[in-house]
């Protein structure tokens, strides 16, 4: 299975701290994306990193990709209570269009 | 509408009944996905439609599940003879496929199915 696996499954930190979540996958990919989900409903796209990129930033988000290790990390800096959500990585394998999601990391930011 | 629209948002059905879940993708999006998410779990891929190509049905868990996409737009996911383990949120998403550039997909709010 190409399915990504996030680590840790759950993370609880204090507001203002940085949160780091990791994702591993199994097959060669075109891209890796991170999504956020509030309250078990629709997911919202956060950031996409292509297989030839190593790092990408968007506001307080920083994503890294290591294709040799088939892993990615999502860093949220200066966390806020509103960042509390589940975060998922998603990959699309080369030659395939469908996105396959991991199991997610449940992030809780304590005020 | 501007986003992906799903209906019903909530559905309670008796075991053994059939259910239909509807998805209206974003206008102009040729790719459409269905995912299933059980409580507290990740997203399970069900089926993927792209234009006029044959759909990728590799994620459908059993022959009780089927999906159609009429006219390249609206899609219906049908679950026949529902079982309690079918209880989950069914998420639809759409995108404009951009090949190797990456498909950012846009999700609806989901249909929460409870089989009693």
Short mmCIF file of C-alpha atoms in Angstrom, two decimals:
data_model
loop_
_atom_site.label_atom_id
_atom_site.label_comp_id
_atom_site.label_asym_id
_atom_site.label_seq_id
_atom_site.Cartn_x
_atom_site.Cartn_y
_atom_site.Cartn_z
CA UNK A 1 0.00 0.00 0.00
CA UNK A 2 1.18 3.48 -0.76
CA UNK A 3 -0.70 4.88 2.20
CA UNK A 4 1.13 7.48 4.22
CA UNK A 5 1.53 7.07 7.93
CA UNK A 6 1.62 10.05 10.24
CA UNK A 7 3.57 10.19 13.43
CA UNK A 8 2.64 10.86 16.16
CA UNK A 9 -1.00 9.80 16.14
CA UNK A 10 -1.76 12.48 18.71
CA UNK A 11 0.15 15.54 19.89
CA UNK A 12 -0.73 17.96 22.69
CA UNK A 13 1.33 21.12 23.25
CA UNK A 14 1.03 24.53 24.84
CA UNK A 15 0.03 27.56 22.85
CA UNK A 16 3.06 29.31 21.43
CA UNK A 17 5.13 26.15 21.10
CA UNK A 18 6.04 24.61 17.76
CA UNK A 19 4.30 21.46 16.56
CA UNK A 20 6.02 18.92 14.34
CA UNK A 21 4.23 16.09 12.57
CA UNK A 22 5.81 13.47 10.37
CA UNK A 23 4.59 11.44 7.44
CA UNK A 24 6.11 8.38 5.80
CA UNK A 25 5.07 6.73 2.57
CA UNK A 26 6.06 3.69 0.58
CA UNK A 27 6.23 4.33 -3.16
CA UNK A 28 7.69 6.98 -5.46
CA UNK A 29 5.50 10.04 -5.61
CA UNK A 30 4.87 13.10 -7.74
CA UNK A 31 3.87 15.29 -4.83
CA UNK A 32 3.02 15.27 -1.18
CA UNK A 33 0.32 17.41 0.32
CA UNK A 34 -0.83 18.29 3.82
CA UNK A 35 -4.46 18.81 4.73
CA UNK A 36 -6.23 19.92 7.88
CA UNK A 37 -9.54 18.66 9.21
CA UNK A 38 -11.69 20.24 11.87
CA UNK A 39 -14.35 18.28 13.71
CA UNK A 40 -14.32 15.25 11.41
CA UNK A 41 -15.79 17.07 8.41
CA UNK A 42 -14.26 18.34 5.17
CA UNK A 43 -10.52 18.67 4.76
CA UNK A 44 -8.78 21.87 3.77
CA UNK A 45 -5.63 21.94 1.69
CA UNK A 46 -2.64 23.51 3.44
CA UNK A 47 0.42 23.07 1.29
CA UNK A 48 1.83 20.99 -1.58
CA UNK A 49 5.46 20.06 -2.04
CA UNK A 50 6.71 18.54 -5.27
CA UNK A 51 9.04 15.57 -5.35
CA UNK A 52 11.92 17.74 -6.59
CA UNK A 53 11.53 20.21 -3.71
CA UNK A 54 13.05 19.80 -0.28
CA UNK A 55 11.41 22.54 1.74
CA UNK A 56 8.47 24.87 1.42
CA UNK A 57 7.01 27.62 3.58
CA UNK A 58 3.57 29.11 3.88
CA UNK A 59 3.00 31.54 6.71
CA UNK A 60 3.61 29.65 9.97
CA UNK A 61 3.84 26.34 8.11
CA UNK A 62 7.07 24.72 7.03
CA UNK A 63 7.12 21.45 5.12
CA UNK A 64 10.14 19.34 4.33
CA UNK A 65 10.39 16.37 2.01
CA UNK A 66 13.10 13.71 1.97
CA UNK A 67 12.44 11.41 -0.97
CA UNK A 68 15.40 9.19 -0.08
CA UNK A 69 13.74 8.40 3.24
CA UNK A 70 10.20 8.65 1.81
CA UNK A 71 9.23 11.02 4.57
CA UNK A 72 7.90 14.50 5.13
CA UNK A 73 7.43 16.75 8.11
CA UNK A 74 5.01 19.56 8.82
CA UNK A 75 6.09 22.21 11.29
CA UNK A 76 3.63 24.72 12.69
CA UNK A 77 5.43 27.53 14.45
CA UNK A 78 4.05 29.68 17.27
CA UNK A 79 1.00 27.48 17.61
CA UNK A 80 -2.42 28.89 18.44
CA UNK A 81 -5.50 27.32 19.98
CA UNK A 82 -7.18 27.62 16.57
CA UNK A 83 -4.58 25.21 15.14
CA UNK A 84 -6.27 22.39 17.05
CA UNK A 85 -7.32 19.93 14.34
CA UNK A 86 -6.31 16.70 12.64
CA UNK A 87 -3.56 16.92 10.05
CA UNK A 88 -3.19 14.50 7.16
CA UNK A 89 -0.56 13.94 4.55
CA UNK A 90 -1.59 12.77 1.10
CA UNK A 91 0.48 11.40 -1.75
CA UNK A 92 -0.12 10.75 -5.41
CA UNK A 93 2.01 8.00 -6.83
CA UNK A 94 3.75 8.42 -10.13
CA UNK A 95 1.46 7.27 -12.88
CA UNK A 96 -1.63 7.61 -10.72
CA UNK A 97 -3.97 10.50 -10.15
CA UNK A 98 -5.70 9.47 -6.95
CA UNK A 99 -4.58 10.90 -3.64
CA UNK A 100 -3.97 8.46 -0.81
CA UNK A 101 -4.20 9.78 2.72
CA UNK A 102 -2.52 8.73 5.91
CA UNK A 103 -4.19 8.13 9.26
CA UNK A 104 -3.60 11.65 10.51
CA UNK A 105 -2.18 13.36 13.57
CA UNK A 106 -4.62 14.83 16.09
CA UNK A 107 -3.09 18.09 17.30
CA UNK A 108 -4.35 19.78 20.44
CA UNK A 109 -3.11 23.24 21.38
CA UNK A 110 -3.70 24.04 25.02
CA UNK A 111 -4.31 27.71 25.89
CA UNK B 1 -22.21 27.00 -5.57
CA UNK B 2 -18.60 27.83 -5.01
CA UNK B 3 -17.64 24.63 -3.21
CA UNK B 4 -18.25 20.91 -3.26
CA UNK B 5 -21.77 20.20 -2.08
CA UNK B 6 -22.84 16.93 -0.50
CA UNK B 7 -26.25 15.68 0.51
CA UNK B 8 -27.63 14.58 2.81
CA UNK B 9 -25.35 15.92 5.52
CA UNK B 10 -26.66 13.31 7.92
CA UNK B 11 -28.47 10.07 7.25
CA UNK B 12 -29.73 7.44 9.66
CA UNK B 13 -30.86 4.23 8.04
CA UNK B 14 -31.87 0.77 9.13
CA UNK B 15 -29.59 -2.16 8.53
CA UNK B 16 -30.37 -3.78 5.21
CA UNK B 17 -31.72 -0.65 3.52
CA UNK B 18 -30.08 1.00 0.52
CA UNK B 19 -28.76 4.56 0.69
CA UNK B 20 -27.70 7.09 -1.91
CA UNK B 21 -25.26 9.88 -1.22
CA UNK B 22 -24.94 12.76 -3.63
CA UNK B 23 -22.00 14.98 -4.53
CA UNK B 24 -22.00 18.15 -6.62
CA UNK B 25 -18.40 19.00 -7.49
CA UNK B 26 -17.02 22.43 -8.16
CA UNK B 27 -18.02 23.57 -11.62
CA UNK B 28 -15.34 22.74 -14.16
CA UNK B 29 -13.61 20.15 -12.01
CA UNK B 30 -13.20 17.00 -14.05
CA UNK B 31 -11.85 14.80 -11.27
CA UNK B 32 -14.07 13.54 -8.47
CA UNK B 33 -13.17 11.41 -5.47
CA UNK B 34 -15.10 9.54 -2.81
CA UNK B 35 -13.48 8.72 0.52
CA UNK B 36 -14.79 7.10 3.67
CA UNK B 37 -13.71 8.04 7.16
CA UNK B 38 -14.68 6.09 10.24
CA UNK B 39 -14.72 7.88 13.59
CA UNK B 40 -11.24 9.00 14.54
CA UNK B 41 -9.66 7.26 11.59
CA UNK B 42 -7.93 8.28 8.40
CA UNK B 43 -9.45 8.62 4.96
CA UNK B 44 -10.09 5.43 3.03
CA UNK B 45 -10.07 5.87 -0.73
CA UNK B 46 -13.17 4.48 -2.41
CA UNK B 47 -13.38 5.58 -6.04
CA UNK B 48 -11.98 8.16 -8.43
CA UNK B 49 -13.56 9.58 -11.59
CA UNK B 50 -11.60 11.54 -14.18
CA UNK B 51 -13.41 12.92 -17.20
CA UNK B 52 -14.56 10.19 -19.55
CA UNK B 53 -11.96 7.68 -18.39
CA UNK B 54 -12.95 4.47 -16.68
CA UNK B 55 -13.22 5.15 -12.95
CA UNK B 56 -10.67 3.78 -10.50
CA UNK B 57 -12.85 1.57 -8.32
CA UNK B 58 -10.01 -0.10 -6.51
CA UNK B 59 -11.06 1.20 -3.10
CA UNK B 60 -14.66 0.04 -3.05
CA UNK B 61 -14.85 -2.37 -0.09
CA UNK B 62 -17.49 -4.73 -1.49
CA UNK B 63 -19.95 -5.18 -4.32
CA UNK B 64 -22.57 -3.49 -2.16
CA UNK B 65 -20.86 -0.21 -2.99
CA UNK B 66 -21.19 1.48 -6.35
CA UNK B 67 -20.87 4.97 -7.72
CA UNK B 68 -21.90 6.81 -10.83
CA UNK B 69 -21.02 10.14 -12.29
CA UNK B 70 -23.56 11.39 -14.77
CA UNK B 71 -22.68 13.95 -17.40
CA UNK B 72 -19.23 14.38 -15.92
CA UNK B 73 -20.61 16.36 -13.01
CA UNK B 74 -22.85 15.09 -10.20
CA UNK B 75 -21.92 11.79 -8.59
CA UNK B 76 -23.99 9.37 -6.54
CA UNK B 77 -22.51 6.81 -4.18
CA UNK B 78 -24.90 3.94 -3.51
CA UNK B 79 -24.60 1.49 -0.67
CA UNK B 80 -26.91 -1.51 -0.92
CA UNK B 81 -28.06 -3.63 2.00
CA UNK B 82 -26.29 -1.39 4.50
CA UNK B 83 -24.42 -2.92 7.42
CA UNK B 84 -23.51 -1.33 10.73
CA UNK B 85 -19.86 -1.24 9.72
CA UNK B 86 -20.82 1.09 6.88
CA UNK B 87 -21.41 3.83 9.46
CA UNK B 88 -18.92 6.58 8.67
CA UNK B 89 -18.52 9.99 7.11
CA UNK B 90 -18.47 9.78 3.33
CA UNK B 91 -16.38 12.59 1.87
CA UNK B 92 -16.48 13.77 -1.70
CA UNK B 93 -13.78 15.89 -3.30
CA UNK B 94 -13.10 17.36 -6.70
CA UNK B 95 -10.15 18.82 -8.55
CA UNK B 96 -8.75 19.97 -11.83
CA UNK B 97 -6.09 17.36 -12.50
CA UNK B 98 -2.76 18.94 -13.31
CA UNK B 99 -0.72 15.80 -13.79
CA UNK B 100 2.69 15.90 -12.24
CA UNK B 101 2.10 19.43 -10.97
CA UNK B 102 -0.16 18.05 -8.31
CA UNK B 103 -3.87 17.85 -7.71
CA UNK B 104 -5.11 20.08 -4.92
CA UNK B 105 -8.46 18.60 -4.11
CA UNK B 106 -11.37 20.42 -2.55
CA UNK B 107 -13.58 18.57 -0.12
CA UNK B 108 -17.25 18.80 0.67
CA UNK B 109 -18.43 18.73 4.27
CA UNK B 110 -19.30 15.06 4.05
CA UNK B 111 -22.34 12.88 4.57
CA UNK B 112 -22.49 11.26 8.00
CA UNK B 113 -24.11 7.84 7.66
CA UNK B 114 -25.35 5.93 10.67
CA UNK B 115 -26.68 2.42 10.20
CA UNK B 116 -28.82 1.20 13.09
#
